[in-house]
Each structure stands twice: as structure tokens, then as C-alpha cells.
Amino acid sequence: MVRLTKFTDMALRVTMRLAAAEQGATLTTQQVADAMAIPYTHTAKVVARLQHLGVLEAHRGRGGGLQVTGFGRAASLGWLVRELEGEEEVVACEGDPPCPLRAACRLRGALREAQQAFYAALDPLTVGDLVTSPTGPVLLSLG
């Protein structure tokens, strides 16, 4: 079973909600947190990371808010998940203590291939693809 971290799950949901908004519309971090049922503090951390990646932009003050950037809308889902998840392997062969099989283990390579196949399956999809019907209208109805 492949499982994303909760942080990646939240980041994808936040990105999708903002990508579903009308062009030029902005939402506050609180509005996104409420709509996606994510605590505000977690949402703020997710927003900061997505801003750093260039997926979102935030404008402060009256009339400000969050928006998905053009880059963010066109970003590959595989790229985004890789960036959020990091480059760690599925198993911790070099952990403490290190696995005694690490020098001659075939499992590590097989899991690495499976992980790459997972990302490769996501590569053709963009954030924009994720918010087409029927998902987009549902996202817009939240909150």
C-alpha cells in the first residue's frame, strides 16, 4: 500500500480548492482551512510550503488572499507529490540500526522501482486536470 503523508494530502486538497476557484478570485487561509476541514495552523504551514514551491501566491491586506499561480495550475501532479514527499525511500535500510540485509537485498530495489512507477503514473496529470468536472463543482460547494 502506498500512503502519502498527511502534509502532502492537505497540500493537495488546498491546492485543488484554490485551483477550482474562478480566475482572479482569492480565498483566505481560514476560508480554505474551513472548506477542506483542516486545522488553520496546519493549513498555514501547507500554504507557506506551496508558496515556496511557486504553486500558490498570497497577497496581504484588504482584498488579499490566496491564489494558485499559472505555474501551479500547470504543475505535474507527480512533480508536486515528489516535492512534498521528499526523496526518501519506502523502507529505511540505513536506519538505526541499519538493516543487516542492506548490502544484498532485492526488496529495496523493487520498492524503489514501485515508488518511481507511482510517481510516473502521476506525472501526466496537472493540478488543473484535478479540478475538472465533477471534482471542481464539488470543491466550489465546500465551505
mmCIF file of N, CA, C and O in Angstrom, residues 16-17 20-22 27 31 34-36 131 134-143:
data_model
loop_
_atom_site.group_PDB
_atom_site.id
_atom_site.type_symbol
_atom_site.label_atom_id
_atom_site.label_comp_id
_atom_site.label_asym_id
_atom_site.label_seq_id
_atom_site.Cartn_x
_atom_site.Cartn_y
_atom_site.Cartn_z
ATOM 1 N N MET A 16 -6.010 22.012 -4.748
ATOM 2 C CA MET A 16 -7.195 21.738 -5.569
ATOM 3 C C MET A 16 -8.299 22.751 -5.296
ATOM 4 O O MET A 16 -8.950 23.233 -6.223
ATOM 5 N N ARG A 17 -8.523 23.086 -4.023
ATOM 6 C CA ARG A 17 -9.588 24.037 -3.698
ATOM 7 C C ARG A 17 -9.302 25.391 -4.333
ATOM 8 O O ARG A 17 -10.178 26.034 -4.907
ATOM 9 N N ALA A 20 -9.733 25.373 -8.122
ATOM 10 C CA ALA A 20 -11.126 25.321 -8.563
ATOM 11 C C ALA A 20 -11.788 26.698 -8.548
ATOM 12 O O ALA A 20 -12.816 26.903 -9.198
ATOM 13 N N ALA A 21 -11.206 27.650 -7.826
ATOM 14 C CA ALA A 21 -11.789 28.994 -7.728
ATOM 15 C C ALA A 21 -11.773 29.677 -9.091
ATOM 16 O O ALA A 21 -10.942 29.373 -9.945
ATOM 17 N N GLU A 22 -12.685 30.601 -9.277
ATOM 18 C CA GLU A 22 -12.730 31.362 -10.522
ATOM 19 C C GLU A 22 -11.433 32.134 -10.716
ATOM 20 O O GLU A 22 -10.792 32.540 -9.744
ATOM 21 N N LEU A 27 -9.042 33.480 -1.843
ATOM 22 C CA LEU A 27 -9.611 32.952 -0.604
ATOM 23 C C LEU A 27 -8.593 33.157 0.501
ATOM 24 O O LEU A 27 -7.387 33.116 0.253
ATOM 25 N N GLN A 31 -10.581 30.531 5.169
ATOM 26 C CA GLN A 31 -11.648 30.004 4.315
ATOM 27 C C GLN A 31 -11.273 28.645 3.730
ATOM 28 O O GLN A 31 -12.095 27.731 3.692
ATOM 29 N N ASP A 34 -11.326 25.986 6.553
ATOM 30 C CA ASP A 34 -12.702 25.602 6.892
ATOM 31 C C ASP A 34 -13.316 24.712 5.817
ATOM 32 O O ASP A 34 -13.934 23.694 6.121
ATOM 33 N N ALA A 35 -13.142 25.102 4.553
ATOM 34 C CA ALA A 35 -13.738 24.344 3.451
ATOM 35 C C ALA A 35 -13.173 22.934 3.359
ATOM 36 O O ALA A 35 -13.892 21.980 3.053
ATOM 37 N N MET A 36 -11.886 22.775 3.634
ATOM 38 C CA MET A 36 -11.230 21.479 3.476
ATOM 39 C C MET A 36 -11.144 20.698 4.784
ATOM 40 O O MET A 36 -10.545 19.628 4.833
ATOM 41 N N VAL A 131 -9.151 19.421 -11.139
ATOM 42 C CA VAL A 131 -10.328 20.204 -10.760
ATOM 43 C C VAL A 131 -11.363 20.328 -11.874
ATOM 44 O O VAL A 131 -12.274 21.153 -11.797
ATOM 45 N N PRO A 134 -16.154 16.063 -12.429
ATOM 46 C CA PRO A 134 -17.087 16.516 -11.413
ATOM 47 C C PRO A 134 -16.427 17.093 -10.166
ATOM 48 O O PRO A 134 -17.118 17.606 -9.280
ATOM 49 N N THR A 135 -15.082 17.064 -10.067
ATOM 50 C CA THR A 135 -14.433 17.479 -8.835
ATOM 51 C C THR A 135 -14.543 18.975 -8.581
ATOM 52 O O THR A 135 -14.821 19.399 -7.454
ATOM 53 N N GLY A 136 -14.311 19.792 -9.595
ATOM 54 C CA GLY A 136 -14.332 21.240 -9.432
ATOM 55 C C GLY A 136 -15.619 21.755 -8.810
ATOM 56 O O GLY A 136 -15.571 22.506 -7.825
ATOM 57 N N PRO A 137 -16.786 21.397 -9.347
ATOM 58 C CA PRO A 137 -18.025 21.875 -8.744
ATOM 59 C C PRO A 137 -18.196 21.441 -7.282
ATOM 60 O O PRO A 137 -18.715 22.207 -6.461
ATOM 61 N N VAL A 138 -17.746 20.254 -6.958
ATOM 62 C CA VAL A 138 -17.827 19.806 -5.558
ATOM 63 C C VAL A 138 -16.911 20.662 -4.676
ATOM 64 O O VAL A 138 -17.311 21.094 -3.598
ATOM 65 N N LEU A 139 -15.709 20.920 -5.155
ATOM 66 C CA LEU A 139 -14.789 21.771 -4.400
ATOM 67 C C LEU A 139 -15.376 23.161 -4.169
ATOM 68 O O LEU A 139 -15.240 23.723 -3.080
ATOM 69 N N LEU A 140 -16.025 23.695 -5.173
ATOM 70 C CA LEU A 140 -16.611 25.033 -5.045
ATOM 71 C C LEU A 140 -17.787 25.061 -4.083
ATOM 72 O O LEU A 140 -18.097 26.102 -3.506
ATOM 73 N N SER A 141 -18.430 23.936 -3.885
ATOM 74 C CA SER A 141 -19.584 23.892 -2.976
ATOM 75 C C SER A 141 -19.185 23.740 -1.511
ATOM 76 O O SER A 141 -20.010 23.909 -0.626
ATOM 77 N N LEU A 142 -17.914 23.453 -1.251
ATOM 78 C CA LEU A 142 -17.458 23.255 0.131
ATOM 79 C C LEU A 142 -17.285 24.593 0.824
ATOM 80 O O LEU A 142 -16.752 25.533 0.269
ATOM 81 N N GLY A 143 -17.696 24.650 2.061
ATOM 82 C CA GLY A 143 -17.492 25.828 2.889
ATOM 83 C C GLY A 143 -18.302 26.985 2.443
ATOM 84 O O GLY A 143 -18.061 28.107 2.612
#
